[in-house]
mmCIF file of C-alpha atoms in Angstrom:
data_model
loop_
_atom_site.group_PDB
_atom_site.id
_atom_site.type_symbol
_atom_site.label_atom_id
_atom_site.label_comp_id
_atom_site.label_asym_id
_atom_site.label_seq_id
_atom_site.Cartn_x
_atom_site.Cartn_y
_atom_site.Cartn_z
ATOM 1 C CA MET A 20 0.000 0.000 0.000
ATOM 2 C CA ASP A 21 1.290 3.444 -0.906
ATOM 3 C CA LEU A 22 0.177 4.913 2.420
ATOM 4 C CA LEU A 23 2.295 2.452 4.394
ATOM 5 C CA GLU A 24 5.273 3.217 2.181
ATOM 6 C CA VAL A 25 4.800 6.944 2.769
ATOM 7 C CA LEU A 26 4.648 6.358 6.533
ATOM 8 C CA HIS A 27 7.767 4.178 6.288
ATOM 9 C CA LEU A 28 5.855 1.200 7.640
ATOM 10 C CA ASP A 29 6.611 -1.073 4.731
ATOM 11 C CA GLU A 30 9.791 -2.333 6.364
ATOM 12 C CA LEU A 31 7.895 -2.897 9.603
ATOM 13 C CA SER A 32 5.297 -4.977 7.804
ATOM 14 C CA HIS A 33 8.038 -7.087 6.191
ATOM 15 C CA GLY A 34 9.702 -7.499 9.575
ATOM 16 C CA LEU A 35 6.432 -8.680 11.122
ATOM 17 C CA ALA A 36 5.879 -11.142 8.291
ATOM 18 C CA ASN A 37 9.341 -12.619 8.862
ATOM 19 C CA LEU A 38 9.068 -12.650 12.662
ATOM 20 C CA SER A 39 9.518 -16.014 14.370
ATOM 21 C CA MET A 40 6.873 -16.952 16.930
ATOM 22 C CA PHE A 41 9.033 -19.468 18.783
ATOM 23 C CA PRO A 42 9.891 -19.290 21.594
ATOM 24 C CA TYR A 43 8.937 -15.897 23.036
ATOM 25 C CA PHE A 44 5.578 -15.282 21.395
ATOM 26 C CA ASP A 45 4.556 -18.907 21.887
ATOM 27 C CA MET A 46 5.495 -18.616 25.552
ATOM 28 C CA ALA A 47 3.300 -15.540 25.885
ATOM 29 C CA HIS A 48 0.437 -17.425 24.224
ATOM 30 C CA TYR A 49 0.844 -20.371 26.608
ATOM 31 C CA ILE A 50 1.047 -18.145 29.699
ATOM 32 C CA VAL A 51 -2.063 -16.131 28.852
ATOM 33 C CA SER A 52 -3.995 -19.283 27.870
ATOM 34 C CA VAL A 53 -3.118 -21.195 31.066
ATOM 35 C CA MET A 54 -3.898 -18.140 33.181
ATOM 36 C CA ALA A 55 -7.284 -17.906 31.471
ATOM 37 C CA LEU A 56 -7.897 -21.544 32.424
ATOM 38 C CA ARG A 57 -6.865 -20.937 36.021
ATOM 39 C CA GLU A 58 -9.338 -18.069 36.277
ATOM 40 C CA GLN A 59 -12.225 -20.317 35.220
ATOM 41 C CA PRO A 60 -14.642 -21.184 38.092
ATOM 42 C CA GLY A 61 -13.587 -24.432 39.753
ATOM 43 C CA ALA A 62 -10.321 -24.810 37.839
ATOM 44 C CA LEU A 63 -8.150 -24.577 40.949
ATOM 45 C CA GLU A 64 -10.172 -27.287 42.676
ATOM 46 C CA VAL A 65 -9.765 -29.551 39.637
ATOM 47 C CA SER A 66 -6.000 -28.937 39.645
ATOM 48 C CA ARG A 67 -5.823 -30.242 43.207
ATOM 49 C CA VAL A 68 -8.150 -33.194 42.670
ATOM 50 C CA SER A 69 -6.982 -34.317 39.211
ATOM 51 C CA PRO A 70 -3.741 -32.788 37.851
ATOM 52 C CA LEU A 71 -4.076 -34.918 34.708
ATOM 53 C CA ALA A 72 -7.480 -33.417 33.836
ATOM 54 C CA CYS A 73 -6.086 -29.943 34.533
ATOM 55 C CA TRP A 74 -3.070 -30.576 32.290
ATOM 56 C CA PHE A 75 -5.264 -31.880 29.462
ATOM 57 C CA SER A 76 -7.505 -28.813 29.726
ATOM 58 C CA SER A 77 -4.417 -26.613 29.551
ATOM 59 C CA MET A 78 -3.248 -28.359 26.390
ATOM 60 C CA LEU A 79 -6.676 -27.775 24.845
ATOM 61 C CA PHE A 80 -6.407 -24.087 25.717
ATOM 62 C CA CYS A 81 -2.925 -23.894 24.183
ATOM 63 C CA PHE A 82 -3.392 -26.118 21.112
ATOM 64 C CA GLY A 83 -7.180 -26.093 20.662
ATOM 65 C CA GLY A 84 -7.031 -24.202 17.376
ATOM 66 C CA ALA A 85 -4.603 -26.647 15.783
ATOM 67 C CA VAL A 86 -6.628 -29.623 17.055
ATOM 68 C CA LEU A 87 -9.941 -28.289 15.728
ATOM 69 C CA SER A 88 -8.540 -27.261 12.342
ATOM 70 C CA GLY A 89 -6.891 -30.687 12.015
ATOM 71 C CA ILE A 90 -10.220 -32.407 12.641
ATOM 72 C CA MET A 91 -11.940 -30.209 10.055
ATOM 73 C CA LEU A 92 -9.253 -31.007 7.466
ATOM 74 C CA ALA A 93 -9.447 -34.762 8.208
ATOM 75 C CA GLU A 94 -5.987 -34.747 9.747
ATOM 76 C CA PRO A 95 -4.955 -36.496 12.990
ATOM 77 C CA PRO A 96 -6.146 -34.322 15.887
ATOM 78 C CA VAL A 97 -3.094 -35.364 17.926
ATOM 79 C CA ALA A 98 -0.699 -33.986 15.302
ATOM 80 C CA PRO A 99 -0.198 -30.680 17.197
ATOM 81 C CA LEU A 100 0.987 -32.686 20.197
ATOM 82 C CA SER A 101 3.718 -34.323 18.111
ATOM 83 C CA ASN A 102 5.889 -31.232 18.569
ATOM 84 C CA GLY A 103 7.581 -32.306 21.774
ATOM 85 C CA THR A 104 9.326 -28.982 22.343
ATOM 86 C CA SER A 105 6.106 -26.969 22.261
ATOM 87 C CA VAL A 106 4.267 -29.476 24.455
ATOM 88 C CA LEU A 107 7.125 -29.503 26.974
ATOM 89 C CA LEU A 108 7.206 -25.700 27.075
ATOM 90 C CA ALA A 109 3.425 -25.498 27.545
ATOM 91 C CA SER A 110 3.567 -28.178 30.268
ATOM 92 C CA ILE A 111 6.277 -26.325 32.194
ATOM 93 C CA ILE A 112 4.232 -23.128 32.050
ATOM 94 C CA TRP A 113 1.120 -25.041 33.160
ATOM 95 C CA TYR A 114 2.967 -26.413 36.201
ATOM 96 C CA LEU A 115 4.409 -23.039 37.181
ATOM 97 C CA VAL A 116 1.079 -21.235 36.858
ATOM 98 C CA PHE A 117 -0.843 -23.789 38.915
ATOM 99 C CA TYR A 118 1.694 -25.246 41.333
ATOM 100 C CA CYS A 119 4.498 -22.708 41.798
ATOM 101 C CA PRO A 120 5.170 -22.084 45.533
ATOM 102 C CA THR A 121 3.382 -18.982 46.847
ATOM 103 C CA ASP A 122 1.816 -18.559 43.381
ATOM 104 C CA LEU A 123 4.828 -16.500 42.384
ATOM 105 C CA VAL A 124 4.536 -17.004 38.611
ATOM 106 C CA TYR A 125 0.797 -16.325 38.466
ATOM 107 C CA CYS A 126 1.023 -13.246 40.676
ATOM 108 C CA CYS A 127 3.843 -11.773 38.600
ATOM 109 C CA ALA A 128 2.111 -12.502 35.286
ATOM 110 C CA ALA A 129 -1.149 -11.038 36.624
ATOM 111 C CA LEU A 130 0.442 -7.615 37.126
ATOM 112 C CA LEU A 131 -1.172 -5.227 34.665
ATOM 113 C CA PRO A 132 1.965 -3.973 32.856
ATOM 114 C CA LEU A 133 3.313 -7.486 32.301
ATOM 115 C CA ARG A 134 -0.095 -8.849 31.389
ATOM 116 C CA LEU A 135 -0.516 -6.076 28.808
ATOM 117 C CA VAL A 136 2.730 -7.124 27.153
ATOM 118 C CA LEU A 137 1.836 -10.826 27.238
ATOM 119 C CA SER A 138 -1.645 -10.181 25.834
ATOM 120 C CA GLY A 139 -0.221 -8.049 23.042
ATOM 121 C CA MET A 140 2.212 -10.807 22.130
ATOM 122 C CA LYS A 141 -0.633 -13.298 22.134
ATOM 123 C CA GLU A 142 -2.553 -11.122 19.657
ATOM 124 C CA VAL A 143 0.475 -11.262 17.355
ATOM 125 C CA THR A 144 0.299 -15.062 17.447
ATOM 126 C CA ARG A 145 -3.413 -14.810 16.622
ATOM 127 C CA THR A 146 -2.526 -13.135 13.335
ATOM 128 C CA TRP A 147 -0.118 -15.917 12.463
ATOM 129 C CA LYS A 148 -2.577 -18.649 13.424
ATOM 130 C CA VAL A 149 -5.401 -17.190 11.327
ATOM 131 C CA LEU A 150 -3.111 -16.666 8.348
ATOM 132 C CA GLY A 151 -1.692 -20.171 8.758
ATOM 133 C CA GLY A 152 -5.164 -21.709 8.762
ATOM 134 C CA VAL A 153 -6.244 -19.777 5.676
ATOM 135 C CA THR A 154 -3.045 -20.702 3.832
ATOM 136 C CA GLN A 155 -3.383 -24.356 4.833
ATOM 137 C CA ALA A 156 -6.965 -24.506 3.570
ATOM 138 C CA HIS A 157 -6.007 -22.668 0.388
ATOM 139 C CA GLY A 158 -3.450 -25.380 -0.350
ATOM 140 C CA LYS A 159 -6.200 -28.041 -0.377
ATOM 141 C CA TYR A 160 -9.284 -26.097 -1.465
ATOM 142 C CA LYS A 161 -8.057 -23.248 -3.653
ATOM 143 C CA ASP A 162 -11.445 -22.039 -4.828
ATOM 144 C CA SER A 163 -13.409 -22.508 -1.604
ATOM 145 C CA LEU A 164 -13.650 -19.198 0.224
ATOM 146 C CA LEU A 165 -15.912 -20.635 2.910
ATOM 147 C CA VAL A 166 -13.484 -23.434 3.780
ATOM 148 C CA MET A 167 -10.602 -20.987 4.093
ATOM 149 C CA ILE A 168 -12.637 -18.781 6.429
ATOM 150 C CA ALA A 169 -13.721 -21.755 8.544
ATOM 151 C CA ILE A 170 -10.211 -23.189 8.912
ATOM 152 C CA GLY A 171 -8.661 -19.800 9.654
ATOM 153 C CA TRP A 172 -11.360 -19.126 12.245
ATOM 154 C CA ALA A 173 -10.918 -22.543 13.826
ATOM 155 C CA LYS A 174 -7.144 -22.265 14.025
ATOM 156 C CA GLY A 175 -7.211 -18.769 15.506
ATOM 157 C CA ALA A 176 -10.051 -19.246 17.994
ATOM 158 C CA GLY A 177 -10.211 -23.012 18.421
ATOM 159 C CA GLY A 178 -9.698 -22.833 22.185
ATOM 160 C CA GLY A 179 -12.951 -20.908 22.532
ATOM 161 C CA LEU A 180 -14.885 -22.894 19.936
ATOM 162 C CA ILE A 181 -14.182 -26.189 21.741
ATOM 163 C CA SER A 182 -14.722 -24.710 25.198
ATOM 164 C CA ASN A 183 -17.679 -27.040 25.880
ATOM 165 C CA PHE A 184 -15.501 -30.106 25.310
ATOM 166 C CA GLU A 185 -12.775 -28.609 27.493
ATOM 167 C CA GLN A 186 -15.329 -28.031 30.245
ATOM 168 C CA LEU A 187 -16.363 -31.679 30.080
ATOM 169 C CA VAL A 188 -12.768 -32.640 30.843
ATOM 170 C CA ARG A 189 -13.102 -30.675 34.098
ATOM 171 C CA GLY A 190 -16.514 -32.193 34.847
ATOM 172 C CA VAL A 191 -18.489 -29.090 33.881
ATOM 173 C CA TRP A 192 -21.397 -28.992 31.426
ATOM 174 C CA LYS A 193 -22.637 -25.540 30.429
ATOM 175 C CA PRO A 194 -24.118 -25.659 26.915
ATOM 176 C CA GLU A 195 -25.314 -22.075 27.247
ATOM 177 C CA THR A 196 -21.651 -20.945 27.066
ATOM 178 C CA ASN A 197 -21.309 -22.201 23.492
ATOM 179 C CA GLU A 198 -19.358 -19.645 21.457
ATOM 180 C CA LEU A 199 -21.733 -20.038 18.532
ATOM 181 C CA LEU A 200 -24.645 -18.940 20.729
ATOM 182 C CA LYS A 201 -22.874 -15.964 22.252
ATOM 183 C CA MET A 202 -19.546 -15.055 20.686
ATOM 184 C CA SER A 203 -16.835 -13.505 22.789
ATOM 185 C CA TYR A 204 -14.607 -10.716 21.502
ATOM 186 C CA PRO A 205 -11.644 -13.017 20.596
ATOM 187 C CA THR A 206 -13.955 -15.251 18.560
ATOM 188 C CA LYS A 207 -15.434 -12.285 16.698
ATOM 189 C CA ILE A 208 -12.117 -10.624 15.917
ATOM 190 C CA THR A 209 -10.693 -13.952 14.750
ATOM 191 C CA LEU A 210 -13.639 -14.472 12.408
ATOM 192 C CA ILE A 211 -13.129 -11.006 10.952
ATOM 193 C CA GLY A 212 -9.442 -11.751 10.440
ATOM 194 C CA ALA A 213 -10.239 -15.048 8.741
ATOM 195 C CA VAL A 214 -12.590 -13.290 6.337
ATOM 196 C CA LEU A 215 -10.021 -10.603 5.518
ATOM 197 C CA PHE A 216 -7.146 -13.011 4.964
ATOM 198 C CA ALA A 217 -9.337 -15.351 2.897
ATOM 199 C CA LEU A 218 -10.403 -12.449 0.677
ATOM 200 C CA GLN A 219 -6.775 -11.404 0.285
ATOM 201 C CA GLN A 220 -5.721 -14.967 -0.492
ATOM 202 C CA THR A 221 -8.297 -15.218 -3.291
ATOM 203 C CA HIS A 222 -7.375 -11.730 -4.599
ATOM 204 C CA TYR A 223 -10.772 -10.231 -3.804
ATOM 205 C CA LEU A 224 -9.067 -7.798 -1.428
ATOM 206 C CA PRO A 225 -6.445 -5.701 -3.272
ATOM 207 C CA VAL A 226 -3.816 -5.523 -0.541
ATOM 208 C CA GLN A 227 -0.514 -7.236 0.026
ATOM 209 C CA LYS A 228 -0.338 -9.956 2.654
ATOM 210 C CA HIS A 229 2.331 -8.375 4.871
ATOM 211 C CA HIS A 230 0.470 -5.037 4.832
ATOM 212 C CA LEU A 231 -2.748 -6.723 5.921
ATOM 213 C CA MET A 232 -0.867 -8.583 8.650
ATOM 214 C CA LEU A 233 0.458 -5.307 10.030
ATOM 215 C CA ILE A 234 -2.909 -3.532 9.942
ATOM 216 C CA TYR A 235 -4.757 -6.443 11.542
ATOM 217 C CA THR A 236 -2.097 -6.949 14.231
ATOM 218 C CA ILE A 237 -2.005 -3.265 15.174
ATOM 219 C CA PHE A 238 -5.795 -3.178 15.432
ATOM 220 C CA THR A 239 -6.023 -6.282 17.629
ATOM 221 C CA VAL A 240 -3.149 -5.250 19.917
ATOM 222 C CA VAL A 241 -4.386 -1.680 20.389
ATOM 223 C CA ASN A 242 -7.988 -2.715 20.960
ATOM 224 C CA LYS A 243 -7.018 -5.480 23.402
ATOM 225 C CA SER A 244 -4.848 -3.037 25.362
ATOM 226 C CA ARG A 245 -7.679 -0.500 25.444
ATOM 227 C CA MET A 246 -10.108 -3.097 26.786
ATOM 228 C CA MET A 247 -7.681 -4.183 29.500
ATOM 229 C CA LEU A 248 -6.838 -0.628 30.577
ATOM 230 C CA THR A 249 -10.455 0.522 30.716
ATOM 231 C CA GLY A 250 -11.776 -2.757 32.136
ATOM 232 C CA SER A 251 -14.411 -2.853 29.401
ATOM 233 C CA SER A 252 -15.564 -6.038 27.720
ATOM 234 C CA ALA A 253 -17.754 -4.298 25.140
ATOM 235 C CA SER A 254 -17.018 -5.148 21.554
ATOM 236 C CA PRO A 255 -15.957 -2.243 19.298
ATOM 237 C CA PHE A 256 -18.357 -3.653 16.727
ATOM 238 C CA ALA A 257 -21.389 -3.513 19.030
ATOM 239 C CA ALA A 258 -23.107 -0.638 17.203
ATOM 240 C CA PHE A 259 -22.489 -2.208 13.803
ATOM 241 C CA GLU A 260 -23.718 -5.609 15.013
ATOM 242 C CA SER A 261 -26.868 -4.055 16.475
ATOM 243 C CA ALA A 262 -27.647 -2.232 13.224
ATOM 244 C CA ILE A 263 -27.145 -5.385 11.149
ATOM 245 C CA TYR A 264 -29.273 -7.447 13.527
ATOM 246 C CA LYS A 265 -32.155 -4.973 13.576
ATOM 247 C CA THR A 266 -32.036 -4.619 9.796
ATOM 248 C CA LEU A 267 -31.724 -8.251 8.736
ATOM 249 C CA PHE A 268 -32.556 -10.551 11.650
ATOM 250 C CA SER A 269 -35.139 -8.801 13.843
ATOM 251 C CA GLY A 270 -37.985 -10.753 12.223
ATOM 252 C CA SER A 271 -40.221 -7.707 11.579
ATOM 253 C CA SER A 272 -42.695 -8.050 8.700
ATOM 254 C CA PRO A 273 -45.817 -6.290 7.363
ATOM 255 C CA TYR A 274 -47.873 -9.072 8.945
ATOM 256 C CA ALA A 275 -46.563 -8.394 12.431
ATOM 257 C CA VAL A 276 -49.336 -5.854 13.214
ATOM 258 C CA LEU A 277 -52.025 -8.221 11.927
ATOM 259 C CA THR A 278 -50.576 -11.058 13.981
ATOM 260 C CA ASP A 279 -50.600 -8.902 17.089
ATOM 261 C CA GLU A 280 -54.226 -7.902 16.472
ATOM 262 C CA VAL A 281 -55.306 -11.508 15.974
ATOM 263 C CA THR A 282 -53.491 -12.574 19.131
ATOM 264 C CA LYS A 283 -55.078 -9.739 21.083
ATOM 265 C CA ALA A 284 -58.545 -10.632 19.745
ATOM 266 C CA CYS A 285 -58.072 -14.270 20.776
ATOM 267 C CA ILE A 286 -56.992 -13.222 24.232
ATOM 268 C CA ASP A 287 -59.968 -10.851 24.583
ATOM 269 C CA ASN A 288 -62.358 -13.544 23.333
ATOM 270 C CA GLY A 289 -61.003 -16.053 25.818
ATOM 271 C CA THR A 290 -61.273 -13.518 28.631
ATOM 272 C CA SER A 291 -64.893 -12.697 27.769
ATOM 273 C CA LYS A 292 -65.803 -16.401 27.680
ATOM 274 C CA THR A 293 -64.229 -16.916 31.069
ATOM 275 C CA THR A 294 -66.106 -13.905 32.482
ATOM 276 C CA THR A 295 -69.435 -15.132 31.045
ATOM 277 C CA SER A 296 -69.058 -18.640 32.443
ATOM 278 C CA THR A 297 -68.114 -17.214 35.842
ATOM 279 C CA ALA A 298 -71.183 -14.966 35.879
ATOM 280 C CA THR A 299 -73.460 -17.878 34.865
ATOM 281 C CA THR A 300 -72.095 -20.076 37.630
ATOM 282 C CA LYS A 301 -72.604 -17.307 40.155
ATOM 283 C CA GLU A 302 -76.216 -16.699 39.105
ATOM 284 C CA SER A 303 -77.085 -20.388 39.292
ATOM 285 C CA SER A 304 -75.627 -20.639 42.750
ATOM 286 C CA GLU A 305 -77.628 -17.608 43.910
ATOM 287 C CA ASN A 306 -80.837 -19.054 42.460
ATOM 288 C CA GLY A 307 -80.192 -22.315 44.231
ATOM 289 C CA VAL A 308 -79.802 -20.537 47.560
ATOM 290 C CA SER A 309 -82.965 -18.398 47.177
ATOM 291 C CA GLY A 310 -85.241 -21.287 46.056
ATOM 292 C CA LYS A 311 -84.067 -23.773 48.638
ATOM 293 C CA HIS A 312 -86.538 -26.619 49.512
ATOM 294 C CA THR A 313 -86.267 -29.921 51.258
ATOM 295 C CA PRO A 314 -86.947 -32.875 48.999
ATOM 296 C CA VAL A 315 -89.299 -35.635 50.247
ATOM 297 C CA SER A 316 -87.784 -39.065 50.207
ATOM 298 C CA PRO A 317 -89.843 -41.892 48.681
ATOM 299 C CA ASP A 318 -89.663 -43.983 51.901
ATOM 300 C CA LYS A 319 -91.119 -41.201 53.980
ATOM 301 C CA GLY A 320 -94.007 -40.773 51.482
ATOM 302 C CA ARG A 321 -94.825 -44.466 51.617
ATOM 303 C CA SER A 322 -94.836 -44.628 55.434
ATOM 304 C CA GLY A 323 -97.154 -41.600 55.558
ATOM 305 C CA SER A 324 -99.723 -43.222 53.240
ATOM 306 C CA LEU A 325 -99.665 -46.471 55.244
ATOM 307 C CA LYS A 326 -100.319 -44.574 58.437
ATOM 308 C CA ALA A 327 -103.284 -42.729 56.849
ATOM 309 C CA LYS A 328 -104.732 -46.021 55.573
ATOM 310 C CA GLU A 329 -104.456 -47.609 59.043
ATOM 311 C CA GLU A 330 -106.121 -44.624 60.669
ATOM 312 C CA SER A 331 -109.005 -44.785 58.185
ATOM 313 C CA GLU A 332 -109.444 -48.522 58.869
ATOM 314 C CA ASN A 333 -109.456 -47.903 62.636
ATOM 315 C CA ALA A 334 -112.030 -45.180 62.192
ATOM 316 C CA GLU A 335 -114.280 -47.532 60.206
ATOM 317 C CA THR A 336 -113.928 -50.270 62.875
ATOM 318 C CA THR A 337 -114.842 -47.835 65.607
ATOM 319 C CA SER A 338 -117.891 -46.634 63.713
ATOM 320 C CA CYS A 339 -118.992 -50.247 63.164
ATOM 321 C CA LYS A 340 -118.675 -51.001 66.840
ATOM 322 C CA LYS A 341 -120.739 -47.964 67.720
ATOM 323 C CA THR A 342 -123.428 -49.056 65.244
ATOM 324 C CA ASP A 343 -123.538 -52.491 66.755
#
């Protein structure tokens, strides 16, 4: 881009493109990922009860993107664990974060200045992971833009996308925390990066790769630092997302008013029927109370007639006796 050349940032973009992630940037990624696991509810208790489950969860946090992208590309999901050096480095960091005496490593890494640096370095690795996923997918599916976006997204934010499986390892089941239901900021920014790099890879975006890497990295690092300094978790795309949602996915239609009127009419009709039946029941009960009478049982009627017949017979006998 001519603007970057004018600002003398072209050399910086080339330097970023040629920057090696191992070991320092990978270490920062592992530290921030394991600290994020430790800050999950119940993670410390799991580390004391089952260190193996805690270690496996840490590896999923550190290598989740590579595992998920490998599964999607029909590659062995354990392939990322074949790099013994990276696994050993991540395991050492896991042990120091969870089991270091007096929590020295965690307390030092949790200091805001150091955590800002570590988080910024982790955002640099995010750029490389997204670009690596897009390039890997492009090598197998050159004309499939959707596949490149999916693999780049999975490789850059795989730890969040498989968070439900990671929670199961720790004995936790919270399906409502699924990233597809409610995306976090890292998942959103990774998806945007995957789209941009996929468009650049297929030449739909007229920009050089190293220039796009620099722009995307600067944006993610600056925005992440701003969020940490201000303590805000709001996405910078919140207004844009709200406008898109209200425009395309709010579900409003010209039949909405008619539907509301029909629903209201049905509710009013049901209410009137309930009121009418209640009034009818009340009137019948009042009529029953005002016209109260005691019914005559059939047995009592029969005994009364027998007694009258006997009395008439006695009267006739008496009259006969008097005549005699």
